[in-house]
PDB file of C-alpha atoms in Angstrom:
ATOM      1  CA  MET A   1      33.277 208.630  54.039  1.00  0.00           C
ATOM      2  CA  ILE A   2      36.094 208.097  51.588  1.00  0.00           C
ATOM      3  CA  ARG A   3      37.762 205.557  54.086  1.00  0.00           C
ATOM      4  CA  THR A   4      34.528 203.693  54.396  1.00  0.00           C
ATOM      5  CA  ILE A   5      34.123 203.437  50.564  1.00  0.00           C
ATOM      6  CA  PHE A   6      37.777 202.468  50.101  1.00  0.00           C
ATOM      7  CA  TRP A   7      37.119 199.700  52.809  1.00  0.00           C
ATOM      8  CA  PHE A   8      34.006 198.141  51.206  1.00  0.00           C
ATOM      9  CA  VAL A   9      35.668 198.174  47.861  1.00  0.00           C
ATOM     10  CA  SER A  10      38.806 196.475  49.210  1.00  0.00           C
ATOM     11  CA  PHE A  11      36.568 193.909  51.154  1.00  0.00           C
ATOM     12  CA  ALA A  12      34.744 193.049  47.846  1.00  0.00           C
ATOM     13  CA  LEU A  13      37.659 192.737  45.721  1.00  0.00           C
ATOM     14  CA  TYR A  14      39.640 190.656  48.297  1.00  0.00           C
ATOM     15  CA  GLN A  15      36.805 188.410  48.431  1.00  0.00           C
ATOM     16  CA  ILE A  16      36.970 187.629  44.603  1.00  0.00           C
ATOM     17  CA  MET A  17      40.726 187.435  44.706  1.00  0.00           C
ATOM     18  CA  SER A  18      40.291 184.680  47.609  1.00  0.00           C
ATOM     19  CA  LEU A  19      38.628 182.304  45.084  1.00  0.00           C
ATOM     20  CA  SER A  20      41.982 181.558  43.645  1.00  0.00           C
ATOM     21  CA  PHE A  21      43.317 180.934  47.401  1.00  0.00           C
ATOM     22  CA  LEU A  22      40.458 178.721  47.808  1.00  0.00           C
ATOM     23  CA  LEU A  23      41.116 176.647  44.782  1.00  0.00           C
ATOM     24  CA  LYS A  24      44.821 176.226  46.022  1.00  0.00           C
ATOM     25  CA  TYR A  25      43.459 174.891  49.305  1.00  0.00           C
ATOM     26  CA  LYS A  26      41.130 172.405  47.788  1.00  0.00           C
ATOM     27  CA  VAL A  27      44.063 171.208  45.668  1.00  0.00           C
ATOM     28  CA  LEU A  28      46.180 170.543  48.974  1.00  0.00           C
ATOM     29  CA  VAL A  29      43.252 168.860  50.342  1.00  0.00           C
ATOM     30  CA  LYS A  30      42.698 166.595  47.526  1.00  0.00           C
ATOM     31  CA  MET A  31      46.347 165.708  47.382  1.00  0.00           C
ATOM     32  CA  LYS A  32      46.013 164.634  50.942  1.00  0.00           C
ATOM     33  CA  LYS A  33      48.683 167.229  52.130  1.00  0.00           C
ATOM     34  CA  GLU A  34      46.619 168.006  55.358  1.00  0.00           C
ATOM     35  CA  GLU A  35      49.229 169.739  57.388  1.00  0.00           C
ATOM     36  CA  GLU A  36      50.221 171.931  54.555  1.00  0.00           C
ATOM     37  CA  ALA A  37      46.585 172.795  53.802  1.00  0.00           C
ATOM     38  CA  LYS A  38      46.133 173.475  57.527  1.00  0.00           C
ATOM     39  CA  LYS A  39      49.107 176.021  57.490  1.00  0.00           C
ATOM     40  CA  TYR A  40      47.987 177.534  54.150  1.00  0.00           C
ATOM     41  CA  LEU A  41      44.509 178.049  55.536  1.00  0.00           C
ATOM     42  CA  PHE A  42      45.979 180.034  58.549  1.00  0.00           C
ATOM     43  CA  LYS A  43      48.205 182.023  56.438  1.00  0.00           C
ATOM     44  CA  VAL A  44      45.307 183.139  54.014  1.00  0.00           C
ATOM     45  CA  THR A  45      42.724 183.793  56.818  1.00  0.00           C
ATOM     46  CA  SER A  46      44.949 185.660  59.084  1.00  0.00           C
ATOM     47  CA  ARG A  47      46.468 187.833  56.200  1.00  0.00           C
ATOM     48  CA  TRP A  48      43.031 188.478  55.115  1.00  0.00           C
ATOM     49  CA  ALA A  49      41.995 189.608  58.666  1.00  0.00           C
ATOM     50  CA  ARG A  50      45.011 191.807  58.966  1.00  0.00           C
ATOM     51  CA  TYR A  51      44.421 193.451  55.709  1.00  0.00           C
ATOM     52  CA  MET A  52      40.830 194.401  56.429  1.00  0.00           C
ATOM     53  CA  ILE A  53      42.016 196.016  59.950  1.00  0.00           C
ATOM     54  CA  LYS A  54      44.879 197.793  57.977  1.00  0.00           C
ATOM     55  CA  THR A  55      42.460 199.394  55.561  1.00  0.00           C
ATOM     56  CA  THR A  56      40.626 201.202  58.461  1.00  0.00           C
ATOM     57  CA  GLY A  57      43.998 202.858  59.263  1.00  0.00           C
ATOM     58  CA  SER A  58      43.643 201.579  62.873  1.00  0.00           C
ATOM     59  CA  LYS A  59      46.503 200.492  64.988  1.00  0.00           C
ATOM     60  CA  VAL A  60      46.256 197.183  67.032  1.00  0.00           C
ATOM     61  CA  ASN A  61      48.305 196.559  70.355  1.00  0.00           C
ATOM     62  CA  VAL A  62      48.237 192.956  71.716  1.00  0.00           C
ATOM     63  CA  THR A  63      49.515 191.768  75.091  1.00  0.00           C
ATOM     64  CA  GLY A  64      49.498 188.408  76.560  1.00  0.00           C
ATOM     65  CA  ILE A  65      50.352 186.241  73.594  1.00  0.00           C
ATOM     66  CA  ASN A  66      52.794 184.149  75.727  1.00  0.00           C
ATOM     67  CA  ASN A  67      49.493 183.089  77.868  1.00  0.00           C
ATOM     68  CA  ILE A  68      48.443 180.943  74.887  1.00  0.00           C
ATOM     69  CA  PRO A  69      49.432 177.272  75.667  1.00  0.00           C
ATOM     70  CA  GLU A  70      51.301 175.370  72.695  1.00  0.00           C
ATOM     71  CA  ASP A  71      50.059 172.354  71.157  1.00  0.00           C
ATOM     72  CA  GLU A  72      46.610 172.178  72.827  1.00  0.00           C
ATOM     73  CA  ALA A  73      43.157 173.414  71.961  1.00  0.00           C
ATOM     74  CA  VAL A  74      41.737 176.151  74.006  1.00  0.00           C
ATOM     75  CA  LEU A  75      38.471 178.186  74.116  1.00  0.00           C
ATOM     76  CA  PHE A  76      38.962 181.918  73.784  1.00  0.00           C
ATOM     77  CA  VAL A  77      36.261 183.935  75.641  1.00  0.00           C
ATOM     78  CA  SER A  78      36.019 187.499  74.641  1.00  0.00           C
ATOM     79  CA  ASN A  79      33.915 190.574  75.016  1.00  0.00           C
ATOM     80  CA  HIS A  80      32.105 191.725  71.782  1.00  0.00           C
ATOM     81  CA  GLN A  81      32.283 195.411  70.839  1.00  0.00           C
ATOM     82  CA  GLY A  82      31.803 195.375  67.211  1.00  0.00           C
ATOM     83  CA  ASN A  83      31.750 193.920  63.804  1.00  0.00           C
ATOM     84  CA  PHE A  84      35.684 193.864  63.671  1.00  0.00           C
ATOM     85  CA  ASP A  85      35.957 191.491  66.449  1.00  0.00           C
ATOM     86  CA  ILE A  86      36.356 188.546  64.471  1.00  0.00           C
ATOM     87  CA  PRO A  87      38.968 189.769  61.995  1.00  0.00           C
ATOM     88  CA  LEU A  88      40.757 191.371  65.069  1.00  0.00           C
ATOM     89  CA  LEU A  89      41.148 188.005  66.660  1.00  0.00           C
ATOM     90  CA  LEU A  90      41.527 185.999  63.576  1.00  0.00           C
ATOM     91  CA  GLY A  91      44.487 188.177  62.616  1.00  0.00           C
ATOM     92  CA  TYR A  92      46.185 188.623  65.731  1.00  0.00           C
ATOM     93  CA  ILE A  93      45.902 185.414  67.690  1.00  0.00           C
ATOM     94  CA  PRO A  94      48.696 183.261  66.129  1.00  0.00           C
ATOM     95  CA  ARG A  95      46.747 179.895  65.644  1.00  0.00           C
ATOM     96  CA  ASN A  96      43.961 178.401  63.746  1.00  0.00           C
ATOM     97  CA  ILE A  97      40.858 179.318  65.524  1.00  0.00           C
ATOM     98  CA  GLY A  98      36.978 178.949  64.629  1.00  0.00           C
ATOM     99  CA  PHE A  99      34.207 181.258  66.051  1.00  0.00           C
ATOM    100  CA  VAL A 100      30.773 180.794  67.491  1.00  0.00           C
ATOM    101  CA  ALA A 101      29.020 183.022  65.324  1.00  0.00           C
ATOM    102  CA  LYS A 102      25.540 184.304  64.368  1.00  0.00           C
ATOM    103  CA  VAL A 103      23.673 182.412  61.805  1.00  0.00           C
ATOM    104  CA  GLU A 104      23.332 185.469  59.469  1.00  0.00           C
ATOM    105  CA  LEU A 105      27.014 185.315  58.549  1.00  0.00           C
ATOM    106  CA  GLN A 106      26.237 181.994  56.669  1.00  0.00           C
ATOM    107  CA  LYS A 107      24.339 184.189  54.081  1.00  0.00           C
ATOM    108  CA  VAL A 108      27.431 186.050  53.222  1.00  0.00           C
ATOM    109  CA  PRO A 109      29.101 184.673  50.016  1.00  0.00           C
ATOM    110  CA  ILE A 110      32.659 183.748  49.969  1.00  0.00           C
ATOM    111  CA  VAL A 111      33.099 184.817  53.592  1.00  0.00           C
ATOM    112  CA  SER A 112      30.752 182.045  54.819  1.00  0.00           C
ATOM    113  CA  THR A 113      32.687 179.515  53.029  1.00  0.00           C
ATOM    114  CA  TRP A 114      36.043 180.355  54.618  1.00  0.00           C
ATOM    115  CA  MET A 115      34.266 180.441  57.842  1.00  0.00           C
ATOM    116  CA  LYS A 116      33.142 176.937  57.411  1.00  0.00           C
ATOM    117  CA  LEU A 117      36.634 175.988  56.491  1.00  0.00           C
ATOM    118  CA  ILE A 118      38.119 177.286  59.771  1.00  0.00           C
ATOM    119  CA  ASN A 119      35.357 175.199  61.600  1.00  0.00           C
ATOM    120  CA  CYS A 120      33.098 178.059  62.785  1.00  0.00           C
ATOM    121  CA  VAL A 121      29.676 176.997  64.051  1.00  0.00           C
ATOM    122  CA  PHE A 122      26.828 179.256  63.431  1.00  0.00           C
ATOM    123  CA  ILE A 123      24.086 179.777  66.078  1.00  0.00           C
ATOM    124  CA  ASN A 124      20.350 180.871  65.643  1.00  0.00           C
ATOM    125  CA  ARG A 125      19.486 182.209  69.000  1.00  0.00           C
ATOM    126  CA  LYS A 126      15.810 182.120  67.999  1.00  0.00           C
ATOM    127  CA  ASP A 127      16.015 178.377  67.710  1.00  0.00           C
ATOM    128  CA  THR A 128      16.833 176.724  70.850  1.00  0.00           C
ATOM    129  CA  ARG A 129      17.405 173.201  69.145  1.00  0.00           C
ATOM    130  CA  GLN A 130      19.635 174.599  66.535  1.00  0.00           C
ATOM    131  CA  SER A 131      21.599 176.511  69.100  1.00  0.00           C
ATOM    132  CA  LEU A 132      22.288 173.475  71.044  1.00  0.00           C
ATOM    133  CA  GLU A 133      23.563 171.443  67.966  1.00  0.00           C
ATOM    134  CA  ALA A 134      26.034 174.309  67.229  1.00  0.00           C
ATOM    135  CA  ILE A 135      27.338 174.061  70.691  1.00  0.00           C
ATOM    136  CA  ILE A 136      27.629 170.382  70.451  1.00  0.00           C
ATOM    137  CA  ASN A 137      29.463 170.871  67.109  1.00  0.00           C
ATOM    138  CA  GLY A 138      31.755 173.445  68.938  1.00  0.00           C
ATOM    139  CA  ILE A 139      32.471 170.871  71.601  1.00  0.00           C
ATOM    140  CA  LYS A 140      33.368 168.201  69.052  1.00  0.00           C
ATOM    141  CA  TYR A 141      35.859 170.694  67.329  1.00  0.00           C
ATOM    142  CA  LEU A 142      37.536 171.327  70.698  1.00  0.00           C
ATOM    143  CA  LYS A 143      37.769 167.710  71.640  1.00  0.00           C
ATOM    144  CA  LYS A 144      39.344 167.219  68.159  1.00  0.00           C
ATOM    145  CA  GLY A 145      42.078 169.763  68.962  1.00  0.00           C
ATOM    146  CA  HIS A 146      40.773 172.811  67.215  1.00  0.00           C
ATOM    147  CA  SER A 147      40.647 176.006  69.384  1.00  0.00           C
ATOM    148  CA  MET A 148      37.321 178.182  69.186  1.00  0.00           C
ATOM    149  CA  VAL A 149      36.373 181.611  70.060  1.00  0.00           C
ATOM    150  CA  LEU A 150      33.049 182.377  72.007  1.00  0.00           C
ATOM    151  CA  PHE A 151      31.469 185.750  72.581  1.00  0.00           C
ATOM    152  CA  PRO A 152      29.217 185.051  75.789  1.00  0.00           C
ATOM    153  CA  GLU A 153      27.375 188.365  75.645  1.00  0.00           C
ATOM    154  CA  GLY A 154      25.747 186.929  72.632  1.00  0.00           C
ATOM    155  CA  THR A 155      25.696 190.277  70.822  1.00  0.00           C
ATOM    156  CA  ARG A 156      27.706 193.470  70.160  1.00  0.00           C
ATOM    157  CA  SER A 157      27.727 195.783  72.902  1.00  0.00           C
ATOM    158  CA  LYS A 158      28.658 198.651  70.515  1.00  0.00           C
ATOM    159  CA  GLY A 159      30.498 200.414  73.214  1.00  0.00           C
ATOM    160  CA  ASP A 160      32.898 199.884  76.162  1.00  0.00           C
ATOM    161  CA  LYS A 161      30.528 198.272  78.271  1.00  0.00           C
ATOM    162  CA  VAL A 162      30.766 194.555  78.972  1.00  0.00           C
ATOM    163  CA  ASN A 163      27.246 193.068  79.066  1.00  0.00           C
ATOM    164  CA  ASP A 164      26.271 190.217  81.156  1.00  0.00           C
ATOM    165  CA  PHE A 165      27.601 186.704  80.007  1.00  0.00           C
ATOM    166  CA  LYS A 166      24.994 184.080  79.405  1.00  0.00           C
ATOM    167  CA  ALA A 167      25.541 181.083  81.864  1.00  0.00           C
ATOM    168  CA  GLY A 168      24.588 178.689  79.123  1.00  0.00           C
ATOM    169  CA  SER A 169      27.619 179.763  77.084  1.00  0.00           C
ATOM    170  CA  MET A 170      29.888 178.027  79.109  1.00  0.00           C
ATOM    171  CA  LYS A 171      28.859 174.651  78.127  1.00  0.00           C
ATOM    172  CA  MET A 172      31.622 174.508  75.521  1.00  0.00           C
ATOM    173  CA  ALA A 173      34.318 174.813  78.004  1.00  0.00           C
ATOM    174  CA  LEU A 174      32.784 172.620  80.676  1.00  0.00           C
ATOM    175  CA  LYS A 175      31.809 169.625  78.572  1.00  0.00           C
ATOM    176  CA  SER A 176      35.320 169.761  76.383  1.00  0.00           C
ATOM    177  CA  LYS A 177      37.269 170.285  79.662  1.00  0.00           C
ATOM    178  CA  VAL A 178      39.678 172.581  77.681  1.00  0.00           C
ATOM    179  CA  LYS A 179      41.548 175.671  79.181  1.00  0.00           C
ATOM    180  CA  VAL A 180      39.708 178.911  78.953  1.00  0.00           C
ATOM    181  CA  ILE A 181      41.489 181.999  77.949  1.00  0.00           C
ATOM    182  CA  PRO A 182      39.941 185.280  78.657  1.00  0.00           C
ATOM    183  CA  VAL A 183      40.493 188.091  76.114  1.00  0.00           C
ATOM    184  CA  THR A 184      39.719 191.792  76.317  1.00  0.00           C
ATOM    185  CA  ILE A 185      39.066 193.768  73.290  1.00  0.00           C
ATOM    186  CA  ASP A 186      39.056 197.727  73.835  1.00  0.00           C
ATOM    187  CA  GLY A 187      38.205 200.104  71.269  1.00  0.00           C
ATOM    188  CA  SER A 188      36.953 198.109  68.285  1.00  0.00           C
ATOM    189  CA  TYR A 189      33.488 199.714  68.616  1.00  0.00           C
ATOM    190  CA  LYS A 190      35.075 203.003  67.492  1.00  0.00           C
ATOM    191  CA  MET A 191      36.181 201.540  64.058  1.00  0.00           C
ATOM    192  CA  LEU A 192      32.471 201.512  63.126  1.00  0.00           C
ATOM    193  CA  GLU A 193      29.728 201.434  65.509  1.00  0.00           C
ATOM    194  CA  LYS A 194      30.410 204.667  67.389  1.00  0.00           C
ATOM    195  CA  ASN A 195      30.113 206.809  64.256  1.00  0.00           C
ATOM    196  CA  GLY A 196      28.348 204.683  61.782  1.00  0.00           C
ATOM    197  CA  ARG A 197      31.364 204.669  59.370  1.00  0.00           C
ATOM    198  CA  ILE A 198      34.961 203.207  59.038  1.00  0.00           C
ATOM    199  CA  THR A 199      37.263 205.246  61.452  1.00  0.00           C
ATOM    200  CA  LYS A 200      40.734 205.093  62.326  1.00  0.00           C
ATOM    201  CA  THR A 201      41.517 204.225  65.764  1.00  0.00           C
ATOM    202  CA  THR A 202      43.618 202.323  68.281  1.00  0.00           C
ATOM    203  CA  VAL A 203      42.410 198.794  69.655  1.00  0.00           C
ATOM    204  CA  ASN A 204      43.919 197.082  72.495  1.00  0.00           C
ATOM    205  CA  ILE A 205      43.708 193.264  72.873  1.00  0.00           C
ATOM    206  CA  VAL A 206      44.664 191.678  76.195  1.00  0.00           C
ATOM    207  CA  ILE A 207      45.150 187.985  76.291  1.00  0.00           C
ATOM    208  CA  HIS A 208      44.779 186.789  79.889  1.00  0.00           C
ATOM    209  CA  GLN A 209      46.113 183.721  81.529  1.00  0.00           C
ATOM    210  CA  PRO A 210      44.246 180.459  81.005  1.00  0.00           C
ATOM    211  CA  ILE A 211      41.752 178.934  83.291  1.00  0.00           C
ATOM    212  CA  GLU A 212      41.644 175.335  84.042  1.00  0.00           C
ATOM    213  CA  THR A 213      38.198 173.864  83.736  1.00  0.00           C
ATOM    214  CA  ALA A 214      38.644 170.078  84.275  1.00  0.00           C
ATOM    215  CA  SER A 215      39.230 170.375  88.070  1.00  0.00           C
ATOM    216  CA  LEU A 216      36.508 173.072  88.752  1.00  0.00           C
ATOM    217  CA  THR A 217      34.111 172.258  91.470  1.00  0.00           C
ATOM    218  CA  LYS A 218      30.227 172.352  90.820  1.00  0.00           C
ATOM    219  CA  GLU A 219      30.002 175.813  92.390  1.00  0.00           C
ATOM    220  CA  GLU A 220      33.075 177.147  90.571  1.00  0.00           C
ATOM    221  CA  GLU A 221      31.525 175.958  87.236  1.00  0.00           C
ATOM    222  CA  LYS A 222      28.285 177.893  88.005  1.00  0.00           C
ATOM    223  CA  GLU A 223      30.278 181.086  88.711  1.00  0.00           C
ATOM    224  CA  LEU A 224      32.666 180.659  85.704  1.00  0.00           C
ATOM    225  CA  HIS A 225      30.824 183.114  83.508  1.00  0.00           C
ATOM    226  CA  ASN A 226      30.691 185.825  86.076  1.00  0.00           C
ATOM    227  CA  ASN A 227      34.424 185.250  86.949  1.00  0.00           C
ATOM    228  CA  LEU A 228      35.176 185.435  83.221  1.00  0.00           C
ATOM    229  CA  LYS A 229      33.385 188.759  82.961  1.00  0.00           C
ATOM    230  CA  THR A 230      35.216 190.135  85.828  1.00  0.00           C
ATOM    231  CA  ILE A 231      38.565 189.435  84.453  1.00  0.00           C
ATOM    232  CA  ILE A 232      37.615 190.713  80.852  1.00  0.00           C
ATOM    233  CA  SER A 233      36.218 193.841  82.345  1.00  0.00           C
ATOM    234  CA  ARG A 234      39.247 195.052  84.137  1.00  0.00           C
TER     235      ARG A 234
END
């Protein structure tokens, strides 16, 4: 319980402190120092994410970093075990990334501001039209050279089982023609969902080899979501 209280207090204080970081970022943008602003945004968000993981007392092991292509946008497709998956990937994937996230996160003060800055798109799965618009925005970001993260299960599994991937979730990859990088997260549900409180554990992240989407046949496109699930479930 003490660790849980400490984590939530740390989370709240860091959000308040991040307002000064936000001000500096906006100054850089106003001065048209776009590249510097981009690097600063990555620095701030990745440090925040790692700090949020560190305060749980957990250890994170990452393998396959070399599988991430340099200088091109990719779509990371990951299983979704728990609430800590976003900070885990934000902190341990060494590049600017946006997320396809649930619309409820737009209501979280300060956090939602930072999420918009890193080009996250928010999906309301109860609103088909809004969901389609969000996916289209995600495709636009990918085509502009900004990498994205997608959780095709659509919701947290809250365990080690990988649920079925939604076939429609592959539209971002197939329409943008970027490479897809499967990612396996193992153990993140133990940080909160398993016991209902912040718990120290070990999380393993595996970044698999990229999959080309530009040259897939129609049949391969139809099976892409199943093939990705097979790779991620190994």
